Tab-separated table of C-alpha atoms in Angstrom:
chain	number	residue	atom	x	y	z
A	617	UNK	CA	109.107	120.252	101.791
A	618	UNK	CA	109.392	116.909	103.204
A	619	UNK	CA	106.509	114.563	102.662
A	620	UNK	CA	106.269	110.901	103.504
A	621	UNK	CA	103.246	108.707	101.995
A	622	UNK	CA	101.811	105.291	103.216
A	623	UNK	CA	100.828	103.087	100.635
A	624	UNK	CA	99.434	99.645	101.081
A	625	UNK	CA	96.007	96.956	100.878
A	626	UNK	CA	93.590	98.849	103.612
A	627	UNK	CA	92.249	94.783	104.425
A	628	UNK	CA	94.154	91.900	105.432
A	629	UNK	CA	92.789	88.127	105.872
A	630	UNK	CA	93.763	87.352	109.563
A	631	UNK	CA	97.021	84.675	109.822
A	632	UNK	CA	98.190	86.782	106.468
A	633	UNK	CA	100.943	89.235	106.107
A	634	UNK	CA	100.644	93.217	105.919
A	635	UNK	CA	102.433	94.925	103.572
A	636	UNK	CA	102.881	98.814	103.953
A	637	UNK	CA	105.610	101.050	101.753
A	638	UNK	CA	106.546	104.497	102.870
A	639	UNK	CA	107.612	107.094	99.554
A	640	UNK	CA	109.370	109.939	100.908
A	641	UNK	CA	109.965	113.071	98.879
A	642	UNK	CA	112.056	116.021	99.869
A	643	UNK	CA	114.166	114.412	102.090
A	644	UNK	CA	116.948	112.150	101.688
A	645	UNK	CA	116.440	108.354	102.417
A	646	UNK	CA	120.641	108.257	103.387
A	647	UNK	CA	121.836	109.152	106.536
A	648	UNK	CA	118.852	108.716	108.601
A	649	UNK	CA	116.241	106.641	110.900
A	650	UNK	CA	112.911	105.611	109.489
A	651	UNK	CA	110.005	105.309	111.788
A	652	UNK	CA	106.753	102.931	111.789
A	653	UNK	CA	103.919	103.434	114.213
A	654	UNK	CA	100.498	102.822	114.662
A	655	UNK	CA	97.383	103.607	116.332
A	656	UNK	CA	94.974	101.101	116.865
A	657	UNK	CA	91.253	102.182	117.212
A	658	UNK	CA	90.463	103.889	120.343
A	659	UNK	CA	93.713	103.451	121.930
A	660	UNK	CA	97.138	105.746	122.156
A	661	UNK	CA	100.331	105.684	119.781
A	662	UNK	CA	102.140	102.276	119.480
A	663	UNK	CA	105.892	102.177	118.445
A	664	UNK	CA	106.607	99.375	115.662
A	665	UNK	CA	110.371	100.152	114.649
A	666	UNK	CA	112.759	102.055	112.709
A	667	UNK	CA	114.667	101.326	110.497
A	668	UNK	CA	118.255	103.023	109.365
A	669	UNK	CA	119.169	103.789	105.532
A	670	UNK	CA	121.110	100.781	105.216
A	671	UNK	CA	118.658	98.710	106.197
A	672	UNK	CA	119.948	98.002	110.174
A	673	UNK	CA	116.506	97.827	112.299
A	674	UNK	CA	115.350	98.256	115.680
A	675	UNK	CA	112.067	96.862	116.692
A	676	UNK	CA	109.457	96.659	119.703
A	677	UNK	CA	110.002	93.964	121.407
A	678	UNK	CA	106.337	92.449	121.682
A	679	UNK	CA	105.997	92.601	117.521
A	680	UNK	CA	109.979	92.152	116.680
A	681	UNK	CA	109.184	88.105	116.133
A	682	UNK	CA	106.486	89.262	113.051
A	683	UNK	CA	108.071	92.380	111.950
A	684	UNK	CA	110.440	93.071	108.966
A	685	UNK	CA	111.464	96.245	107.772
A	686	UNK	CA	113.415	97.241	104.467
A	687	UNK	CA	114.744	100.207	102.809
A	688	UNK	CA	114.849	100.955	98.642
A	689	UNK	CA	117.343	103.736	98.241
A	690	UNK	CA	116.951	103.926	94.909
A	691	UNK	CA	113.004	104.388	95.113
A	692	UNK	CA	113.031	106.761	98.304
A	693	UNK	CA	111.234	103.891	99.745
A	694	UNK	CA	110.819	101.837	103.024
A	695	UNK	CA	108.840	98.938	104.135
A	696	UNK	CA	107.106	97.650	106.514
A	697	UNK	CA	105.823	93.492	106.905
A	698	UNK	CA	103.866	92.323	109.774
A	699	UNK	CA	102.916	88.481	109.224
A	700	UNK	CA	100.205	86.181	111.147
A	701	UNK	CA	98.044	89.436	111.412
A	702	UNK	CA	95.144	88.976	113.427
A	703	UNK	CA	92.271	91.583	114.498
A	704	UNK	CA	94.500	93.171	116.815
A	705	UNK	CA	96.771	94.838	114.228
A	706	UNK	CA	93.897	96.742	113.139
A	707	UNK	CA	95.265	100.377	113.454
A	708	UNK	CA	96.233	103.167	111.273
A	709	UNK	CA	99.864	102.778	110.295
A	710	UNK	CA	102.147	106.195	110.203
A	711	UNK	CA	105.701	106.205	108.927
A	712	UNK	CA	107.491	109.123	110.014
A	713	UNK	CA	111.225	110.516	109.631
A	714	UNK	CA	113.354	110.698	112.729
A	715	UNK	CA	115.191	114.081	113.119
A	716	UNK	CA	116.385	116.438	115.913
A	717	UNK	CA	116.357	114.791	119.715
A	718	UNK	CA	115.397	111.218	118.259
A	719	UNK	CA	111.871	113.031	118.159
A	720	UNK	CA	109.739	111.671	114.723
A	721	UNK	CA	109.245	115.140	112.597
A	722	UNK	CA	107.702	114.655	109.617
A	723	UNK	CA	104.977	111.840	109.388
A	724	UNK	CA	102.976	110.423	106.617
A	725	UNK	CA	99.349	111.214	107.357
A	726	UNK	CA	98.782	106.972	107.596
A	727	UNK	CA	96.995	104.985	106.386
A	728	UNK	CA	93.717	102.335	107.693
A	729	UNK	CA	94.725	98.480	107.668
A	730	UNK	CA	91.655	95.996	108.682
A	731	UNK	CA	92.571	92.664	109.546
A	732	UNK	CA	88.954	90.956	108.589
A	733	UNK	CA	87.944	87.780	107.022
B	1025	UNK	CA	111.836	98.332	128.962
B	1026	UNK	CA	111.173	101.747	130.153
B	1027	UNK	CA	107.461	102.930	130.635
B	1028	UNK	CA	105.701	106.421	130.309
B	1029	UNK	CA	103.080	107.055	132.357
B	1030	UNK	CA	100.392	110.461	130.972
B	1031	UNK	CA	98.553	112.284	132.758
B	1032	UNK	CA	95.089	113.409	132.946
B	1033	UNK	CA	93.404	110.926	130.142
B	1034	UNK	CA	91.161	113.519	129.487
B	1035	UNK	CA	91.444	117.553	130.415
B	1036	UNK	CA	87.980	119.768	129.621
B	1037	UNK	CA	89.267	123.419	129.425
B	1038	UNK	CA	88.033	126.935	127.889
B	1039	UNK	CA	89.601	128.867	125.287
B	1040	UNK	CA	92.253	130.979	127.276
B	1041	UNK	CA	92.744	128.958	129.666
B	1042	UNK	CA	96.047	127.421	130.446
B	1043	UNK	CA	96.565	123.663	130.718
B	1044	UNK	CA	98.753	121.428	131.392
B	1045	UNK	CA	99.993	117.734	130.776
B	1046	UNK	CA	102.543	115.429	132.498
B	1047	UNK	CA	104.419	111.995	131.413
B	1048	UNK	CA	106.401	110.645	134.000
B	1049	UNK	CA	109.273	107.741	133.127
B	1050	UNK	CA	109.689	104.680	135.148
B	1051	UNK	CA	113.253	105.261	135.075
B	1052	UNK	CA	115.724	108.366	134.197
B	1053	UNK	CA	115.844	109.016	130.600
B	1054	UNK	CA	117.597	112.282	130.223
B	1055	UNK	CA	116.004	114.668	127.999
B	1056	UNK	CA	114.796	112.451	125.044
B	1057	UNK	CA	111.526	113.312	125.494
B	1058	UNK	CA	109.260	114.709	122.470
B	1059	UNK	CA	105.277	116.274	122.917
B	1060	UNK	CA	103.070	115.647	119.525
B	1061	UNK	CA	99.692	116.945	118.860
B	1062	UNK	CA	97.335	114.517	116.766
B	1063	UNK	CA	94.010	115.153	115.466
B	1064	UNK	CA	91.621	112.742	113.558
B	1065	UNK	CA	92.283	112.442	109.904
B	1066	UNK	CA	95.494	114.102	110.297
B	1067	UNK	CA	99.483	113.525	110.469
B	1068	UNK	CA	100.333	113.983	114.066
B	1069	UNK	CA	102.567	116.997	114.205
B	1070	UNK	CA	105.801	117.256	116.722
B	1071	UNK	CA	105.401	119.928	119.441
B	1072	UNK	CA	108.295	119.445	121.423
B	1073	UNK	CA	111.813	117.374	121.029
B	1074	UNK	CA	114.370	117.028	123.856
B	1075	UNK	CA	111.864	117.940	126.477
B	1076	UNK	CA	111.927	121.741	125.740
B	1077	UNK	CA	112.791	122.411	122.286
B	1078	UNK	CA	109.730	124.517	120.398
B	1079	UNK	CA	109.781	122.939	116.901
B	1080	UNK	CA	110.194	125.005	113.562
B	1081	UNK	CA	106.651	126.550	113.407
B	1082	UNK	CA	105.130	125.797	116.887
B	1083	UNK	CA	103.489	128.390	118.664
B	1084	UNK	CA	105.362	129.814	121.239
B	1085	UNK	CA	102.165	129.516	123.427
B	1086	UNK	CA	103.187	125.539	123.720
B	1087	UNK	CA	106.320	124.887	126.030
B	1088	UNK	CA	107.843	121.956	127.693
B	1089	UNK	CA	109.922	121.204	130.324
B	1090	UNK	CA	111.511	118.738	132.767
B	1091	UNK	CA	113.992	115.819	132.951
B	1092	UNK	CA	114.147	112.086	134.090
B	1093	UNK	CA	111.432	111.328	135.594
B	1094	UNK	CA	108.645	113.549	135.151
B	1095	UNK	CA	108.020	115.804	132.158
B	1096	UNK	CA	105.525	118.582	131.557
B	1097	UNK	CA	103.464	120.153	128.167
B	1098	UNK	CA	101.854	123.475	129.210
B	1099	UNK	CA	99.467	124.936	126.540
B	1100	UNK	CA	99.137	128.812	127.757
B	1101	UNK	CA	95.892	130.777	126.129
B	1102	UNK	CA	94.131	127.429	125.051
B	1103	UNK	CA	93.022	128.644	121.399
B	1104	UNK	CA	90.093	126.413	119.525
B	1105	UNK	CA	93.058	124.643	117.314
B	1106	UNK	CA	94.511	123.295	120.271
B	1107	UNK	CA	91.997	121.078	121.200
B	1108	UNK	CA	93.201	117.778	120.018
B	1109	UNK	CA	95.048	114.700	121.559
B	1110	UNK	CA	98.501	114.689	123.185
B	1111	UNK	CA	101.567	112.004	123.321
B	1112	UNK	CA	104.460	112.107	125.266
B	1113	UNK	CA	107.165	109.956	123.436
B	1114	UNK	CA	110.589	108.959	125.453
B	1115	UNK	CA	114.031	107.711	123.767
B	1116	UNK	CA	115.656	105.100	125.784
B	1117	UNK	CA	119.785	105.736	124.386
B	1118	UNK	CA	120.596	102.828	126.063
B	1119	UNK	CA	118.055	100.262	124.213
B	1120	UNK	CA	117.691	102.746	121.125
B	1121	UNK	CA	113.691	101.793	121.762
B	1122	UNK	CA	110.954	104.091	121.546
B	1123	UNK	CA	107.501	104.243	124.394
B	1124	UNK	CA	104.867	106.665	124.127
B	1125	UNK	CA	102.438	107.802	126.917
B	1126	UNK	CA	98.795	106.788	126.415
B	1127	UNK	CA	97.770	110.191	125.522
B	1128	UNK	CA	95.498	113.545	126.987
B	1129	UNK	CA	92.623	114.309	125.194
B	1130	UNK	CA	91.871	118.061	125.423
B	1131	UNK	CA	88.536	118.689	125.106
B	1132	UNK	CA	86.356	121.858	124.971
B	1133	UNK	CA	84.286	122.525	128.210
């Protein structure tokens, strides 16, 4: 079945850069969209970007200036980097698969990034 | 950019009962609308895509309809699984940019 997996430091230094990778596994990379969201504590479901198998992106406006997002083909891999974090990117980061009716189907089950000095 | 406003914030219901849960869009968006269930700890888990479509696996006790504006999740014979937090999610084709609602947390009364 398909599975997708965050990876990634769980603490950040404020005005540094966050680094996530996303493995997928019984799914094929080509072809499709490639979703990053996150959920900050005690708030609702933010939209980061997506980004297509050959490595064309779309991104939320309010984060597209710090955002970069990749794709590794050959690993079943994509990334995610968010620089000059500061406390407010705390959140758990998902990476999810878009499928059927641009609706995210399979998600990774995320993973906890503190930005902290 | 196109907003989704969710509605209650918070819904305290019974096992049984029937609830249910409404996004409305600042502007018409079609059908690209998609219903996900998250609970803590977990991988939140897709309901609902193109505003009625029950995905692989659902139960068929979860339904959604609607179109531009206002969309609806209805949860019929609440069982204790369900309780859990809800997110509307709307497509914008035009922009190719995603918004979701600021979630329903169904809680047991």
């Amino acid at each position: 079945q398909v599975q997708l997996q965050e990876s990634g430091p769980g603490l950040v230094r404020p005005s540094e850069t966050l680094s996530l990778t996303c493995t997928v596994s019984g799914s094929s990379i080509a072809g499709r969209y490639w979703s990053w969201i996150r959920l900050p504590p005690g708030q609702g479901l933010e939209w980061i970007g997506y980004v297509y198998y050959t490595g064309n992106t779309n991104l939320n406006p309010s984060l597209k200036s710090r955002v970069t997002m990749s794709v590794d083909t050959s690993k079943s891999q994509f990334s995610l980097r968010l620089t000059s974090v500061t406390a407010a990117d705390t959140a758990i980061y998902f990476c999810a698969r878009v499928g059927r009716g641009e609706a995210n189907d399979y998600w990774g089950l995320g993973t906890l990034v503190t930005v902290s000095s | 950019d196109i907003q989704m406003t969710q509605s209650p914030s918070t819904l305290s219901s019974s096992v049984g009962d029937t609830v249910t849960i409404t996004c409305r869009a600042t502007e018409s968006i079609g059908t690209w609308v998609a219903w996900y269930q998250h609970k803590p700890g977990n991988a939140p888990k897709l309901l609902i895509y193109k505003a009625s479509n029950l995905e692989s696996g659902v139960p068929a006790r979860f339904s959604g309809s609607g179109s531009g504006p206002e969309f609806t999740l209805t949860i019929s014979s609440l069982q204790p699984d369900d309780f859990a937090t809800y997110y509307c999610q709307q497509y914008d084709s035009a922009s190719r940019r995603y918004t979701f609602g600021q979630g329903t947390k169904v809680e047991i009364k």
